[in-house]
mmCIF file of C-alpha atoms in Angstrom:
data_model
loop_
_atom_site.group_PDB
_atom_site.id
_atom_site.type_symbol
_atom_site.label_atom_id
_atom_site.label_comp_id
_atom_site.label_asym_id
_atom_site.label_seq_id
_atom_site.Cartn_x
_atom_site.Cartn_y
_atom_site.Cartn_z
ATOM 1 C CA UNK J 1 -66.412 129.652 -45.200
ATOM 2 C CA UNK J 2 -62.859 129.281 -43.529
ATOM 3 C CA UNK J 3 -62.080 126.302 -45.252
ATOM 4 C CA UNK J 4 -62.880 128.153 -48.778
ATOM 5 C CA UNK J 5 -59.506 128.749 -48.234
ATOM 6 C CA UNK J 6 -56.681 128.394 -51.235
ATOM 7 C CA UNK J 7 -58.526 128.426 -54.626
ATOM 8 C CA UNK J 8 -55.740 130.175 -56.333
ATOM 9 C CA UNK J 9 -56.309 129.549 -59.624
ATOM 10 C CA UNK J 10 -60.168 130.477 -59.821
ATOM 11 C CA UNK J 11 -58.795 133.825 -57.768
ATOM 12 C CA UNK J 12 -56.420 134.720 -60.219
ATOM 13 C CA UNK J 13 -58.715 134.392 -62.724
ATOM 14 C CA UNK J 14 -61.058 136.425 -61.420
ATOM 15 C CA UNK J 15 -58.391 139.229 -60.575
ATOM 16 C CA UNK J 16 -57.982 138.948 -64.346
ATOM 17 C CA UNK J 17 -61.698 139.456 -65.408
ATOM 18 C CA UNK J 18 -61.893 142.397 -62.664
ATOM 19 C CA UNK J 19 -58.893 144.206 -64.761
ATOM 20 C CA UNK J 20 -60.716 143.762 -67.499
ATOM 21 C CA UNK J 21 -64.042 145.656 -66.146
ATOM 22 C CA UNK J 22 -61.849 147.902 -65.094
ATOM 23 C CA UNK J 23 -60.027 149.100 -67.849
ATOM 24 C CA UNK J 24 -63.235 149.412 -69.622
ATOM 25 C CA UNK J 25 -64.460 152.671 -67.824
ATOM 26 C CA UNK J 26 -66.560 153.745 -64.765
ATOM 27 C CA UNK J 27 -69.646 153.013 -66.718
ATOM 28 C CA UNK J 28 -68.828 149.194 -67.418
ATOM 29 C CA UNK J 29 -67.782 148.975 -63.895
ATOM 30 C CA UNK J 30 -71.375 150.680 -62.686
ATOM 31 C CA UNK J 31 -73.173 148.255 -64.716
ATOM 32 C CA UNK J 32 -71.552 144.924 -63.825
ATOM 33 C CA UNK J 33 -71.974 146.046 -59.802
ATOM 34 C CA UNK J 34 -75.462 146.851 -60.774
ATOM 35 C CA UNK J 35 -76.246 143.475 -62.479
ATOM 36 C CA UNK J 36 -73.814 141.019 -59.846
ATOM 37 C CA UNK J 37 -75.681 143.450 -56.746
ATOM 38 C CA UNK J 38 -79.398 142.579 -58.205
ATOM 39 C CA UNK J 39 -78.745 138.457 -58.254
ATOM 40 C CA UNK J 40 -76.797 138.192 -55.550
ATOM 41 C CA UNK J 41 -77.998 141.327 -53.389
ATOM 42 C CA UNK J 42 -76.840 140.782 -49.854
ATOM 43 C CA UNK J 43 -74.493 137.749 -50.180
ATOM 44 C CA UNK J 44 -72.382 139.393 -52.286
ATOM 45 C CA UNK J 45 -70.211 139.824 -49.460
ATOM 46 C CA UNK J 46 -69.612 135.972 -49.030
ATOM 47 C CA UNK J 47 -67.752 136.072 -52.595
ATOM 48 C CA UNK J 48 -65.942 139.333 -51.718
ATOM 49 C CA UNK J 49 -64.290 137.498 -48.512
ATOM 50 C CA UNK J 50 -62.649 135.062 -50.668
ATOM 51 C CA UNK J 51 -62.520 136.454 -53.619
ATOM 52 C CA UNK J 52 -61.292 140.597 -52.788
ATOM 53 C CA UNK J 53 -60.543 141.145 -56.038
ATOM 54 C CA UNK J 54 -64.185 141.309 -56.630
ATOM 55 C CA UNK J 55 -63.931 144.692 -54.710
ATOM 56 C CA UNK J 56 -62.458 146.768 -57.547
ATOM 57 C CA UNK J 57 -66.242 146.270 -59.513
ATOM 58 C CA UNK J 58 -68.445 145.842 -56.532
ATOM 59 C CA UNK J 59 -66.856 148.178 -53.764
ATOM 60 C CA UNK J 60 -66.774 147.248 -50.508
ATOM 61 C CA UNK J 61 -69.523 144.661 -48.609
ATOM 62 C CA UNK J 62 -70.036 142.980 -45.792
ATOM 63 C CA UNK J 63 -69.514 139.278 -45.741
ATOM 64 C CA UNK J 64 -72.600 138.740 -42.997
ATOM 65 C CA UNK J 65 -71.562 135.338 -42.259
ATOM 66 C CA UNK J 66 -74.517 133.243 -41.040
ATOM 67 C CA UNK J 67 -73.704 130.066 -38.477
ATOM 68 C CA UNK J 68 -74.285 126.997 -40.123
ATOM 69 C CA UNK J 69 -72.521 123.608 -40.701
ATOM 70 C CA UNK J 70 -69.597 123.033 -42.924
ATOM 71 C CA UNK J 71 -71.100 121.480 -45.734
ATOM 72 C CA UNK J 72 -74.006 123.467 -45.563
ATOM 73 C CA UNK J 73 -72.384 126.809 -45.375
ATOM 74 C CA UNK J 74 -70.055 125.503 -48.732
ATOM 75 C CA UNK J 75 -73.164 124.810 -50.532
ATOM 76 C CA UNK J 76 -74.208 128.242 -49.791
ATOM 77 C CA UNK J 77 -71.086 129.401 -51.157
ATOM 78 C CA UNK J 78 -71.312 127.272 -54.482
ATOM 79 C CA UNK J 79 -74.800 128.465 -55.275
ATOM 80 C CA UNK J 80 -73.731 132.236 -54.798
ATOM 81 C CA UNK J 81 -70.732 131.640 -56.810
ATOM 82 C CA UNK J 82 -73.083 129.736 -59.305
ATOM 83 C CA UNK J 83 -75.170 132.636 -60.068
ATOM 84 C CA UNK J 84 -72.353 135.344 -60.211
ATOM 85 C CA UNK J 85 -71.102 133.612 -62.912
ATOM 86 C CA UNK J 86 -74.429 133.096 -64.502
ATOM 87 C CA UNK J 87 -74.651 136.664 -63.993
ATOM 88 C CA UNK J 88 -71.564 138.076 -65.606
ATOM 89 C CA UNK J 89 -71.900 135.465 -68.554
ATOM 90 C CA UNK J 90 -74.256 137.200 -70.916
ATOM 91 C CA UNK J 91 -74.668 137.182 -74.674
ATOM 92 C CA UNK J 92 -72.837 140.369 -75.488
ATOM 93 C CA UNK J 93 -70.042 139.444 -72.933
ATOM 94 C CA UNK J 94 -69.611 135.403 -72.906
ATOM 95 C CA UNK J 95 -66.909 134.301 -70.418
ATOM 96 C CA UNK J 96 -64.153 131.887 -70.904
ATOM 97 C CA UNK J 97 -62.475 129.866 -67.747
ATOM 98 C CA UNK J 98 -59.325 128.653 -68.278
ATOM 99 C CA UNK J 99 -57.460 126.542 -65.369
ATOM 100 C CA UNK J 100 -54.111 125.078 -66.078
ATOM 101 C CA UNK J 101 -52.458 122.349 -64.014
ATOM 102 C CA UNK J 102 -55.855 121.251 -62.568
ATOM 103 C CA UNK J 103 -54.103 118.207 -60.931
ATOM 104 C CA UNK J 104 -53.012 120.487 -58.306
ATOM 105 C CA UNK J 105 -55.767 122.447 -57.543
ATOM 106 C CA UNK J 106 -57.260 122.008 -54.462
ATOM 107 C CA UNK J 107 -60.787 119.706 -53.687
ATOM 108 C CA UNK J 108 -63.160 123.221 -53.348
ATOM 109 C CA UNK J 109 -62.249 124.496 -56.442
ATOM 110 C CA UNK J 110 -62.727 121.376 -58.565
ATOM 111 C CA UNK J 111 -65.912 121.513 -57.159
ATOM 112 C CA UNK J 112 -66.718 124.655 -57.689
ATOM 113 C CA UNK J 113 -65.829 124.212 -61.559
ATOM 114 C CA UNK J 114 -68.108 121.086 -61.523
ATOM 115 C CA UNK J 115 -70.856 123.783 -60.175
ATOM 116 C CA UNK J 116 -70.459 125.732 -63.229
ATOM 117 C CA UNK J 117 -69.876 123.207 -65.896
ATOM 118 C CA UNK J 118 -73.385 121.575 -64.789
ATOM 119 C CA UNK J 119 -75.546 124.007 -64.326
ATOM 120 C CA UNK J 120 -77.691 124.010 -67.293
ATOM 121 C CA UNK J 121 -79.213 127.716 -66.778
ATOM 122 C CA UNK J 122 -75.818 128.840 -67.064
ATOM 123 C CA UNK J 123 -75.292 129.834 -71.028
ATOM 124 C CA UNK J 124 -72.699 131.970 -73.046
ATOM 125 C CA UNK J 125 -70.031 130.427 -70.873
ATOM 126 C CA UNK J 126 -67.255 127.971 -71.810
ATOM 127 C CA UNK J 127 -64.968 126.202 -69.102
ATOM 128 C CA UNK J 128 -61.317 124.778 -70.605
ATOM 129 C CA UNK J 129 -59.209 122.760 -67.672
ATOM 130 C CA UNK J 130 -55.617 121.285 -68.630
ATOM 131 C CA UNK J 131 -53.994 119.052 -66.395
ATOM 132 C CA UNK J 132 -51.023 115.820 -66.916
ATOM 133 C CA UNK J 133 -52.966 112.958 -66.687
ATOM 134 C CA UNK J 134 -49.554 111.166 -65.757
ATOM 135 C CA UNK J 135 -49.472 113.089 -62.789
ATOM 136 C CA UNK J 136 -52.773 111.416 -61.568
ATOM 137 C CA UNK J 137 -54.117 107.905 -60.690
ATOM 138 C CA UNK J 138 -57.884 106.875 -60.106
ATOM 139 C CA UNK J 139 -57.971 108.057 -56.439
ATOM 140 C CA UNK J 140 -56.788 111.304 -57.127
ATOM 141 C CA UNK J 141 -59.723 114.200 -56.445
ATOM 142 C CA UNK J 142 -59.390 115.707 -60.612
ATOM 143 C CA UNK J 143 -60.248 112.151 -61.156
ATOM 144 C CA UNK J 144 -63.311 111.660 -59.009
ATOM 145 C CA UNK J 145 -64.454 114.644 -60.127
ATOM 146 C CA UNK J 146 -64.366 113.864 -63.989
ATOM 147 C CA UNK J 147 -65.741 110.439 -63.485
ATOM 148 C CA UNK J 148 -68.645 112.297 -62.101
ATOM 149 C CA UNK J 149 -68.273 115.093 -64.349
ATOM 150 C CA UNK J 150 -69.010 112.557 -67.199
ATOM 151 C CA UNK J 151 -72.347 111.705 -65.458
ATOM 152 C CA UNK J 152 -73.516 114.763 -65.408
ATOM 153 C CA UNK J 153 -72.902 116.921 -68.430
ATOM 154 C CA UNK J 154 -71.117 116.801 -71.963
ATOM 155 C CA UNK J 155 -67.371 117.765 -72.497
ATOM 156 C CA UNK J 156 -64.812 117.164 -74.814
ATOM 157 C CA UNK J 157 -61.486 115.604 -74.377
ATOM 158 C CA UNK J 158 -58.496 116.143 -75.842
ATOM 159 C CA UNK J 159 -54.913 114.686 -75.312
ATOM 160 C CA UNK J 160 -52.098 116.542 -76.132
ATOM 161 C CA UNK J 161 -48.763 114.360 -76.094
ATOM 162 C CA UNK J 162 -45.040 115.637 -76.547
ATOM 163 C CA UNK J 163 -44.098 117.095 -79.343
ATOM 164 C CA UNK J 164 -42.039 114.594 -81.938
ATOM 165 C CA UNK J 165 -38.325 115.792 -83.001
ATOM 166 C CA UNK J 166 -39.984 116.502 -86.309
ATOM 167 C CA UNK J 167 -42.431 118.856 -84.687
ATOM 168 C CA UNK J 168 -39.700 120.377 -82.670
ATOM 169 C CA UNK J 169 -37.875 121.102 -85.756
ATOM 170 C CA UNK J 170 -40.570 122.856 -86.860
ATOM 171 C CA UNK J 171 -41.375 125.118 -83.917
ATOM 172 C CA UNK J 172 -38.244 126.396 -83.946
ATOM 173 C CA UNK J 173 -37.868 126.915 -88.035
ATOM 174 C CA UNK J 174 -41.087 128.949 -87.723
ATOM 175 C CA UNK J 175 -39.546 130.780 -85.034
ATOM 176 C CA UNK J 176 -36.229 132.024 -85.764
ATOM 177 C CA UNK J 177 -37.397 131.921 -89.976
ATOM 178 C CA UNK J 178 -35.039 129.845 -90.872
ATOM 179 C CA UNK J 179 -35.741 126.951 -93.162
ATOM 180 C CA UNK J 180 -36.028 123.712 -91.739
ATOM 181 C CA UNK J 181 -32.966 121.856 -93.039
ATOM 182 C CA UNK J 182 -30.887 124.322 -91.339
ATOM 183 C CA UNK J 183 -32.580 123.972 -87.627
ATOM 184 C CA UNK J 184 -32.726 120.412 -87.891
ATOM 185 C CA UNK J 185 -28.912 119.972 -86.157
ATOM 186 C CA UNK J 186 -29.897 122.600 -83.450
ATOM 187 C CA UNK J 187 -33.882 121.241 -83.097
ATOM 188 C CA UNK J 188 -32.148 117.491 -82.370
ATOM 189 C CA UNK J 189 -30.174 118.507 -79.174
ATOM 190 C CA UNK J 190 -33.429 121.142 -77.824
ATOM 191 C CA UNK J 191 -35.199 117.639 -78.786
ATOM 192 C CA UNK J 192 -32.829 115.530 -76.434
ATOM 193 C CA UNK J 193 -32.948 118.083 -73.481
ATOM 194 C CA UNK J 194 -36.457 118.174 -73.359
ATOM 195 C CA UNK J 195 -37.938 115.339 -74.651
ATOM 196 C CA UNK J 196 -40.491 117.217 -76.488
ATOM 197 C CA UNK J 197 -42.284 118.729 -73.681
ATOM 198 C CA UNK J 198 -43.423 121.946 -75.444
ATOM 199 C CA UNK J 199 -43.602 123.725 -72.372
ATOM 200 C CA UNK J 200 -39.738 122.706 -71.601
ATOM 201 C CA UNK J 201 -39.129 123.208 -75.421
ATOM 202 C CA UNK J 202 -39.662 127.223 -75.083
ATOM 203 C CA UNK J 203 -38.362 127.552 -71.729
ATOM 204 C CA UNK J 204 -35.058 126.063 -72.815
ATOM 205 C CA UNK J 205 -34.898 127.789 -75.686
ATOM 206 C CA UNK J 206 -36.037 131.117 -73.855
ATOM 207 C CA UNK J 207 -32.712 130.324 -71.066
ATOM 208 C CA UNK J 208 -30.318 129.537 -74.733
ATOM 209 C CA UNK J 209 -31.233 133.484 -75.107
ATOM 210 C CA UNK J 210 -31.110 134.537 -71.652
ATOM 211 C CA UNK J 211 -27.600 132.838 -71.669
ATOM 212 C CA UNK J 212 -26.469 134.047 -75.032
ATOM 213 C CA UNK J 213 -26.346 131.282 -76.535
ATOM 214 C CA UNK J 214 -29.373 131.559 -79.111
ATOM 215 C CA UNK J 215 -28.827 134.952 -80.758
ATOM 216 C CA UNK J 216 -29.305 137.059 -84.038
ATOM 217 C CA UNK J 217 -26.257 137.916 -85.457
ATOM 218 C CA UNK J 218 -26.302 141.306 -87.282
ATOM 219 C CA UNK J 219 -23.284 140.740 -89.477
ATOM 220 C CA UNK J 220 -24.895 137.508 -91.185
ATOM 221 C CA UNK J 221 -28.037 138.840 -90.556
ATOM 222 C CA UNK J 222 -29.745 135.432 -89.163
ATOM 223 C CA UNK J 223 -29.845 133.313 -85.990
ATOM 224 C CA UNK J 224 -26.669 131.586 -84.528
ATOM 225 C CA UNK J 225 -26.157 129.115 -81.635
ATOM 226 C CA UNK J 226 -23.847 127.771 -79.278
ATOM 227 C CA UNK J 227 -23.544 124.077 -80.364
ATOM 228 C CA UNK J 228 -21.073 122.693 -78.307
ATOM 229 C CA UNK J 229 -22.396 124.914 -75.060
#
């Protein structure tokens, strides 16, 4: 399981859900263990070596590796991690996925997401993947793995473009509550630098602050900006 290597995103994730047993008390934490230790049992120490984050609900494990080939040893690993999350998705605690920038993840963990998304005895759980489809061609692995993704269970698409100068205006008047016809001057030029990139659109605007040039002005008692900056 060497080469389950990077999976980043599906680790940070996980550190996230782990925090969240966590912080709900000892008891929570005893119960998950109890219900991840009874599906999984003895393997649970094959997740634990890639995933150790999965130590602060389970405690420490062995990983008892077992010799086998490659591919057979990863579709070990993508049944175990199957069934953990079939196991921690449950009625009175449904889990949500979310993976952003999927056009950089790596080939493993697009699989393993396919794993999840298709397995049909998994219920109460609900993947969402982002990624910039210009960023990708028809060789690239997100896309082999949609094409087949399509194939083999429903999903739903939806394509977020750049935000238009109007809709920039907007952000911003509902923002700083100021009326529209006042932002429009200042929503043009954010418009211009980022070309409506809503995730450039609020880091520019959050650098204007850092920078002091997007500030609330006491005396007035509204929001001012740097024009000409």
């Amino acid at each position: 399981l060497q080469q389950a290597g990077p999976l980043p995103a599906i680790n940070a994730a996980l550190a996230e859900y782990c925090d969240h047993i966590v912080s709900k008390g000892s008891q929570n934490i005893l119960d998950t263990r109890k219900a991840i230790t009874k599906e999984i049992n003895n393997d649970i120490g094959v997740l634990t070596a890639v995933f150790p984050c999965l130590h602060k609900i389970i405690g420490e494990s062995a990983a008892n590796p077992v010799e086998v080939a490659s591919g057979e040893s990863q579709n070990r690993f993508k049944f175990i991690f199957q069934t953990f999350f079939q196991t921690i998705s449950t009625p009175a605690h449904p889990v949500i996925l979310f993976l952003d920038d999927l056009q950089w993840s790596d080939k493993l963990s697009l699989q393993l997401v396919r794993t999840l998304v298709t397995n049909v005895e998994t219920s109460n759980f609900l993947f969402i993947g982002s990624y910039r489809d210009n960023e990708i061609d028809a060789n690239h692995p997100l896309s082999v793995e949609l094409k087949e993704l399509k194939k083999e269970a429903s999903n739903t698409n939806f394509h977020v473009s750049s935000l238009t100068k109007e809709n920039v205006n907007e952000l911003i008047s509902d923002a700083i509550h100021m009326p529209q016809e006042l932002t429009v001057t200042f929503s043009d030029i954010v418009y211009k630098k980022t070309g409506g990139n809503a995730l450039f659109v609020t880091q520019f605007l959050r650098s204007l602050w850092d920078e002091g040039l997007l500030y609330f002005s006491l005396e007035s008692n509204t929001w001012k900006w740097d024009i000409e900056s």
